[in-house]
Coordinates of C-alpha atoms and ligand atoms in Angstrom, one line a residue:
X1 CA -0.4 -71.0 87.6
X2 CA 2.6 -71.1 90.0
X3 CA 5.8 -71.7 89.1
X4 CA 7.7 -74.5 90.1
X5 CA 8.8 -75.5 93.4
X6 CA 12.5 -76.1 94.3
X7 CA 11.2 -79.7 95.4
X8 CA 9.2 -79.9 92.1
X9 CA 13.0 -79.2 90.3
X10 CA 15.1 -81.3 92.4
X11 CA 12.1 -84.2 91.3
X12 CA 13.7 -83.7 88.0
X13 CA 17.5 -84.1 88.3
X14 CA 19.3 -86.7 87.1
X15 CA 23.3 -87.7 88.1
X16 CA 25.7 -86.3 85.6
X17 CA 26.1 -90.0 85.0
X18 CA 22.9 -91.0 84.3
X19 CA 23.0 -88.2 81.7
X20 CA 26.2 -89.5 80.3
X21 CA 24.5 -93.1 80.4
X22 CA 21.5 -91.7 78.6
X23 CA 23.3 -89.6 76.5
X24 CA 25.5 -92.3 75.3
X25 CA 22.2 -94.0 73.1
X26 CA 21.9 -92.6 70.3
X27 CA 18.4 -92.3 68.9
X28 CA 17.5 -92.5 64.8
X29 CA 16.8 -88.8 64.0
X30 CA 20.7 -88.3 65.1
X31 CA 21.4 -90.9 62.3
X32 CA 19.0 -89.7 59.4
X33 CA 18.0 -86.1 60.8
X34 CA 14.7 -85.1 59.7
X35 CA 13.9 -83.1 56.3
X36 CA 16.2 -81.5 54.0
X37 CA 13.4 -79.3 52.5
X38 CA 12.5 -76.3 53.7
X39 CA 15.2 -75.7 56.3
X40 CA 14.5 -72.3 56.1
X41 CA 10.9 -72.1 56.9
X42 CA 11.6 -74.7 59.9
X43 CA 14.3 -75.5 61.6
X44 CA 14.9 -78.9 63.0
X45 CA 17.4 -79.6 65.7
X46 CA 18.2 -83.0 68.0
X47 CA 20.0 -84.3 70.5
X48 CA 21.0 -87.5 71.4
X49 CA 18.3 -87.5 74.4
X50 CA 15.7 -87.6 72.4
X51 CA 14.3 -84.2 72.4
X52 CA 13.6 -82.5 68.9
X53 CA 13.5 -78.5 68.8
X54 CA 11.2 -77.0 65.6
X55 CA 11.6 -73.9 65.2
X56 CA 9.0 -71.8 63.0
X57 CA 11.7 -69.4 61.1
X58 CA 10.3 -66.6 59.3
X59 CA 10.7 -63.7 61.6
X60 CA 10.1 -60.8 59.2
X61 CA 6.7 -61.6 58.6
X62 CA 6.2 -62.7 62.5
X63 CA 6.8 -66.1 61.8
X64 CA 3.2 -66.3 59.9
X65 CA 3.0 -69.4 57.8
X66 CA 2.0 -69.7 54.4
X67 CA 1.3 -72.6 52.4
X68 CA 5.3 -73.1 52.0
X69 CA 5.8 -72.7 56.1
X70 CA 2.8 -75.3 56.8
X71 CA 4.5 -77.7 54.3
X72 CA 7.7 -77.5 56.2
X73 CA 6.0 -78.1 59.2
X74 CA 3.7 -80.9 58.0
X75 CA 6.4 -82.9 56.9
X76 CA 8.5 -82.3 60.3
X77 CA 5.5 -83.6 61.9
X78 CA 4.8 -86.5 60.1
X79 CA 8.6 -87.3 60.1
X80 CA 8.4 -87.6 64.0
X81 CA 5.3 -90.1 63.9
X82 CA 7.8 -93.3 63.5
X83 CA 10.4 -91.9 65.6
X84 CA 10.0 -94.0 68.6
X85 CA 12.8 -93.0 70.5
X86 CA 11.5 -89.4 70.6
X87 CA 10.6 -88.3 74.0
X88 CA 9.6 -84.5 73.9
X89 CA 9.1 -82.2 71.1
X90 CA 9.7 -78.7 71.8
X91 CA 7.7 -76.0 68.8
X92 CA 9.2 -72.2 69.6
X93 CA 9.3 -69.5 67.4
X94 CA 12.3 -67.4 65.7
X95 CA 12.9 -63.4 66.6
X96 CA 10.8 -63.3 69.2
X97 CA 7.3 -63.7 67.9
X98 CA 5.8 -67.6 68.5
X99 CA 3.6 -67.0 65.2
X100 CA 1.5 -64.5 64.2
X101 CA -0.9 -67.4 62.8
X102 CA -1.8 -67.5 59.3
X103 CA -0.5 -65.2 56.6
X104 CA -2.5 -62.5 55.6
X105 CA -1.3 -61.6 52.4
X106 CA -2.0 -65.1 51.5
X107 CA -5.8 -64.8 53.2
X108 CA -6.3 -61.5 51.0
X109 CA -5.1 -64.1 47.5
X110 CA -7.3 -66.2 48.5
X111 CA -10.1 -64.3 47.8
X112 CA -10.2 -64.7 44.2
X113 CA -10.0 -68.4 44.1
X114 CA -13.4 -70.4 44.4
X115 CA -15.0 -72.0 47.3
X116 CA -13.6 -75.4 46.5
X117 CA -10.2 -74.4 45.9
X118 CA -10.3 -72.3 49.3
X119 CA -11.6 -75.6 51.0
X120 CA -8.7 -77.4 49.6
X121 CA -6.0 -75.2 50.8
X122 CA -7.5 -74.7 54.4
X123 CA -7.5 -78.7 54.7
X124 CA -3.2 -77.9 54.1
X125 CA -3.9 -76.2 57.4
X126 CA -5.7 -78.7 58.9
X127 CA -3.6 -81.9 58.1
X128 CA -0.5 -79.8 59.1
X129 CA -2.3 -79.2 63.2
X130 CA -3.3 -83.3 62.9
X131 CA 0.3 -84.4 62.1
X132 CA 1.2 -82.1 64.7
X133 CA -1.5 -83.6 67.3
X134 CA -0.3 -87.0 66.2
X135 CA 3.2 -87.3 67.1
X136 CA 3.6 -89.9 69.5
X137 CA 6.3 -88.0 71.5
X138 CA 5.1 -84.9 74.1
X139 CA 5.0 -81.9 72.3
X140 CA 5.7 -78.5 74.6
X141 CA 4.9 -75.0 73.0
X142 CA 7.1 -72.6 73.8
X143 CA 5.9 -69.3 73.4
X144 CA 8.1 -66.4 73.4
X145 CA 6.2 -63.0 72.2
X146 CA 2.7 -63.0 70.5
X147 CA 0.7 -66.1 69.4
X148 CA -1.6 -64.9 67.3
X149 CA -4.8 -66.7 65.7
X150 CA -3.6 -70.3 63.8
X151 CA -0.2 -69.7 66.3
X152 CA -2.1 -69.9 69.2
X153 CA -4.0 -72.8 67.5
X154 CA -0.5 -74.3 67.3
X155 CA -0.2 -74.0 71.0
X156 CA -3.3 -75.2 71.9
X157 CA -2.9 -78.5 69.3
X158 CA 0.6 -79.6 71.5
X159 CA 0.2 -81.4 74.5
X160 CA 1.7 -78.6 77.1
X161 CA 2.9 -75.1 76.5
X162 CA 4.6 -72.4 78.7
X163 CA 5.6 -69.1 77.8
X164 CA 7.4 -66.3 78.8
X165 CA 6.3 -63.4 81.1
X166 CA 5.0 -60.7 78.6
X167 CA 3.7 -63.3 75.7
X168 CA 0.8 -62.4 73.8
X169 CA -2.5 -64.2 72.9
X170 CA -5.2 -63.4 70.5
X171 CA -7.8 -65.6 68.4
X172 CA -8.1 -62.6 66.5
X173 CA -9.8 -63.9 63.6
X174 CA -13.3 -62.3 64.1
X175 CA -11.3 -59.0 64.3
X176 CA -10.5 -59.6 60.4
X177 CA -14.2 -60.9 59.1
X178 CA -12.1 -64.9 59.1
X179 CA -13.2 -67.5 61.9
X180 CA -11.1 -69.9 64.1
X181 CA -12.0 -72.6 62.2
X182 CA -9.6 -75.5 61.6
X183 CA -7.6 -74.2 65.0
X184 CA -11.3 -74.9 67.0
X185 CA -11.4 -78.3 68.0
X186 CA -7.5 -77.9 69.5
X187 CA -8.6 -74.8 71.3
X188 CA -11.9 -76.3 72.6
X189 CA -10.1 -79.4 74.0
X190 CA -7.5 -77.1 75.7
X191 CA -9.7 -74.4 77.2
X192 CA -13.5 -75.7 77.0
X193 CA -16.4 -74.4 75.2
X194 CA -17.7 -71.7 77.0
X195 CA -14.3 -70.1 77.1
X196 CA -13.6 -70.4 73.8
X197 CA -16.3 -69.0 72.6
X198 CA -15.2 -65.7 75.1
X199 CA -11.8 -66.1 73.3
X200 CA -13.1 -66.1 69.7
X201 CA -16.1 -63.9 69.7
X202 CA -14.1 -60.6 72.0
X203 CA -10.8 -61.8 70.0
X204 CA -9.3 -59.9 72.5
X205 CA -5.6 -59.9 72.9
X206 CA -4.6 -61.7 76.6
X207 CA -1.5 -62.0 78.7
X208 CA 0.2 -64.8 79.6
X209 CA -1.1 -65.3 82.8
X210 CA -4.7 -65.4 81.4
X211 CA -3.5 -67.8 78.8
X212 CA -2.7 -70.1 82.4
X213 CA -5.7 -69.5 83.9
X214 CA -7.8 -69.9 80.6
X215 CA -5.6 -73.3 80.4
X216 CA -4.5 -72.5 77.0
X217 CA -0.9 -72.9 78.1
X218 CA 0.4 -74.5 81.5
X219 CA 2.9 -72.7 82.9
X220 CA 4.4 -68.6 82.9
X221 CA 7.9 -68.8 82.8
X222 CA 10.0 -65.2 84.6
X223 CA 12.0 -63.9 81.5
X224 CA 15.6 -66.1 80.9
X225 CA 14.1 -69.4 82.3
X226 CA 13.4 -71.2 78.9
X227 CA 16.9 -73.2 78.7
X228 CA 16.3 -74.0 82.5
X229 CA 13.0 -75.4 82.0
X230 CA 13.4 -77.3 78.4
X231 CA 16.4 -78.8 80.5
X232 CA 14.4 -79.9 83.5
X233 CA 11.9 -81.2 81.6
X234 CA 14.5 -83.5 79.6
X235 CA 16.1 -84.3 82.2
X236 CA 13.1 -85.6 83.5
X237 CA 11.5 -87.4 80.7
X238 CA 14.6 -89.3 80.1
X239 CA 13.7 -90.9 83.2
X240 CA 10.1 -92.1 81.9
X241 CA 9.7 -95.3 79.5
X242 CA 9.5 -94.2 76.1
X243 CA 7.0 -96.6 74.9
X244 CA 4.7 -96.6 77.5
X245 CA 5.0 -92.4 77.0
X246 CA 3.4 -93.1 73.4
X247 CA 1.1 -95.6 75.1
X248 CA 0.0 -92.7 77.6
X249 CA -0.7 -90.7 75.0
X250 CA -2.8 -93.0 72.5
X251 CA -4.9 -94.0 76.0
X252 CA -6.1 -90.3 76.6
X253 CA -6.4 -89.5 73.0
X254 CA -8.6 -92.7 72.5
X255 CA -10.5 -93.3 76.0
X256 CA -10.9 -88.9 76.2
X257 CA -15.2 -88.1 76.2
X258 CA -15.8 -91.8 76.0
X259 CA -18.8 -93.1 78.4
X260 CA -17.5 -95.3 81.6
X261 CA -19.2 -98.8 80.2
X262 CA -18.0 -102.5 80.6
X263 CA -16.3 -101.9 76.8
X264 CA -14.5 -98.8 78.1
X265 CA -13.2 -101.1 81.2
X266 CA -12.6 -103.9 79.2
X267 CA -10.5 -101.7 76.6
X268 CA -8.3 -99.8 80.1
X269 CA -7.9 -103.8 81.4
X270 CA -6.6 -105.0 78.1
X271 CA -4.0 -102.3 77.8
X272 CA -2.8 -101.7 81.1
X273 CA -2.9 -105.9 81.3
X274 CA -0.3 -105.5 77.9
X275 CA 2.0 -103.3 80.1
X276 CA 2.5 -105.1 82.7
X277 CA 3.6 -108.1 80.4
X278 CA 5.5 -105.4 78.0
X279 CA 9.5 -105.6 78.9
X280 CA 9.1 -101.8 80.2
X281 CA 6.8 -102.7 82.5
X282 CA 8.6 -105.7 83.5
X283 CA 11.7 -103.7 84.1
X284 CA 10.1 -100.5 85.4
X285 CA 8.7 -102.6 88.3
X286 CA 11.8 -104.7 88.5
X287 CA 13.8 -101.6 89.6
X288 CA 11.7 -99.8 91.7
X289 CA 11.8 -102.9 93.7
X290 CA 15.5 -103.8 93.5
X291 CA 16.1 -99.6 94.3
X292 CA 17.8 -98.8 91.5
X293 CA 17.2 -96.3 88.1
X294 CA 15.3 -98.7 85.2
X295 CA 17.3 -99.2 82.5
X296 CA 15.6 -98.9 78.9
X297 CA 15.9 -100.1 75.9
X298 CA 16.2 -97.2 72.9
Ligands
LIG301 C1 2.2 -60.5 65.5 C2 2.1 -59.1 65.8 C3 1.5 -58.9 67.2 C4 3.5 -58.5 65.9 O1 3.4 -57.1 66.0 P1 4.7 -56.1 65.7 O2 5.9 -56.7 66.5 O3 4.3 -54.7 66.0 O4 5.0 -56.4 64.2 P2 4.3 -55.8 62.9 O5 2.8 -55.7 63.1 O6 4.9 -54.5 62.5 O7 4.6 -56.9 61.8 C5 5.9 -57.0 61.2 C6 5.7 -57.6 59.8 O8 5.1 -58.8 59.9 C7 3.9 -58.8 59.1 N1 2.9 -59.7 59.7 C8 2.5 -59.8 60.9 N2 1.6 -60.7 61.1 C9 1.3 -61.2 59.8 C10 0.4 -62.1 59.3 N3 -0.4 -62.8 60.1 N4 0.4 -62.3 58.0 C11 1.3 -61.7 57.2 N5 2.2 -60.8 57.6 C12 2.2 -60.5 58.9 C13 3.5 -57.4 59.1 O9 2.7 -57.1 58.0 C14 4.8 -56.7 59.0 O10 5.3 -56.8 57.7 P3 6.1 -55.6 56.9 O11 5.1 -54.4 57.0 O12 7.3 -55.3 57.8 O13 6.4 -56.1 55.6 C15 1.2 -58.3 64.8 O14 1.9 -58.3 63.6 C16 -0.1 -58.9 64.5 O15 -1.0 -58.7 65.3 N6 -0.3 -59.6 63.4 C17 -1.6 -60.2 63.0 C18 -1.9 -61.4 63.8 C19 -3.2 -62.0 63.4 O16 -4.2 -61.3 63.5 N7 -3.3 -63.2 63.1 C20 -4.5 -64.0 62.8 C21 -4.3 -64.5 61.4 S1 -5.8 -65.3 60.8 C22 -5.6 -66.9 61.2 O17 -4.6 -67.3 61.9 C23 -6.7 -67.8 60.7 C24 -6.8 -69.2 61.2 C25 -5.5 -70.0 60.9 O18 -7.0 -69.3 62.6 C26 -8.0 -69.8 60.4 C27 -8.4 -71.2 60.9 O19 -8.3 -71.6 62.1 O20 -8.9 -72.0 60.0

């Protein structure tokens, strides 16, 4: 993976007075910012762009979670499914570890419980990565130091990741007798079969550029870029329909390994025929042929 081209960045800029005009809407998590619990386990920040920073925030132990931290973290989720105006959702990690992935200590307690209640507190695990896969808004990983196990799990459940230049990978699990199990159908969609199963039966640790190339992540960032590229990418999105963003995103997740029959095109007609009638659409086409920015409604 390459980094970007100057042309690629200049695609992104924005006046300073679009910003302002854009900056000037204020969206509903500004209003009623999202949870009150557990601020200390995640942190939630947003601005009046639309773009929501979660940070995991329990750096002495790595920022692994625990049943408290995946609370936190479900209900930040879920708390951004109705948030329309949400563009991009950026997960990054506190003290310089993304996540080290599931908490040992609270593995190792498990072991005296019984199957079923084990089966109950792995599907915490599980609803928290589908809350996480649901939000409507783009989520972008940003991983700066190790992703570990259930952390690189996390990164593989958002829709885009980057991380910085000396990052580290590992689905480690096999290394500790555990398996990859509710992180799997996240990493399979992100890297493919065969290369997950390289991933999670050598559990060997990787680099960020194999993390590209595996496609676990999208993009190697040089070390001090991060503000530069969460700001590009803003800056850029603010330029994109929110609605039809969400509408992008329900499309892949519900046309993705379907087979190409007249349903399937009927299904593609019916919802691209529901844009072009929607009042983004109408304006999105509007000003590309009257030559000016669209204007939309937050
Ligand atoms: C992250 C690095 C590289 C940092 O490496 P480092 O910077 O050298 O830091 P460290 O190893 O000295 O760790 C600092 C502190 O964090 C703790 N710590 C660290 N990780 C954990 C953890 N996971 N759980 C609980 N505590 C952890 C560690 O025990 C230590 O605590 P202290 O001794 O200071 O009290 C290293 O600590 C490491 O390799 N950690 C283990 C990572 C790992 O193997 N994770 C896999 C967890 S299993 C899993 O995620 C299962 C899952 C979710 O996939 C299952 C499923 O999908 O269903």
């Amino acid at each position: 993976m390459t980094d970007p081209t100057e042309a690629e960045i200049n695609a992104f800029d924005i006046t300073d007075a679009e910003a302002a005009q854009i900056n000037a809407i204020a969206h509903p998590l500004l209003a009623d910012p999202a949870p009150d619990a557990n601020d200390d386990l995640v942190q939630i920040d947003s601005t009046v762009d639309g773009t929501v920073f979660i940070t995991i925030n329990r750096p002495a132990k790595k920022n692994a979670f625990d049943a408290a931290t995946i609370a936190a973290l479900h209900e930040a989720f879920e708390t951004l499914h109705g948030a329309d105006n949400v563009r991009a959702v950026f997960i990054r990690g506190a003290g310089g570890t993304f996540s080290a992935g599931a908490d040992l200590q609270w593995m190792a307690d498990a072991a005296g419980w019984t199957e079923s209640d084990n089966r109950d507190d792995a599907m915490g695990l599980a609803r928290m990565l589908k809350a996480l896969h649901d939000i409507p808004a783009l989520t972008i990983a940003v991983v700066e130091g190790a992703a570990m196990g259930g952390g690189a799990g996390i990164v593989a459940a958002c829709d885009m990741a980057v991380a910085v230049e000396g990052s580290r990978f590992a689905f480690s699990e096999v290394k500790l007798g555990l398996i990859p199990a509710t992180i799997a159908p996240y990493v399979i969609e992100a890297v493919g079969a065969r290369k997950a199963r390289q991933l999670f039966l050598t559990a060997n640790t990787f680099d960020a550029d194999y993390a590209a190339h595996a496609g676990l992540i999208d993009m190697v960032l040089p070390e001090g870029m991060v503000d530069e590229f969460i700001s590009m990418l803003t800056d850029s999105l603010t330029l994109n329909a929110p609605g039809a963003m969400g509408e992008a995103k329900r499309l892949v997740r519900d046309v993705a390994g379907q087979k190409i029959d007249s349903g399937l095109l009927e299904e593609t007609a019916k919802r691209i025929a529901r844009a072009r009638v929607s009042e983004e659409g109408q304006e999105g086409v509007r000003a590309f042929l009257d030559k000016r920015k669209p204007r939309w409604a937050e």
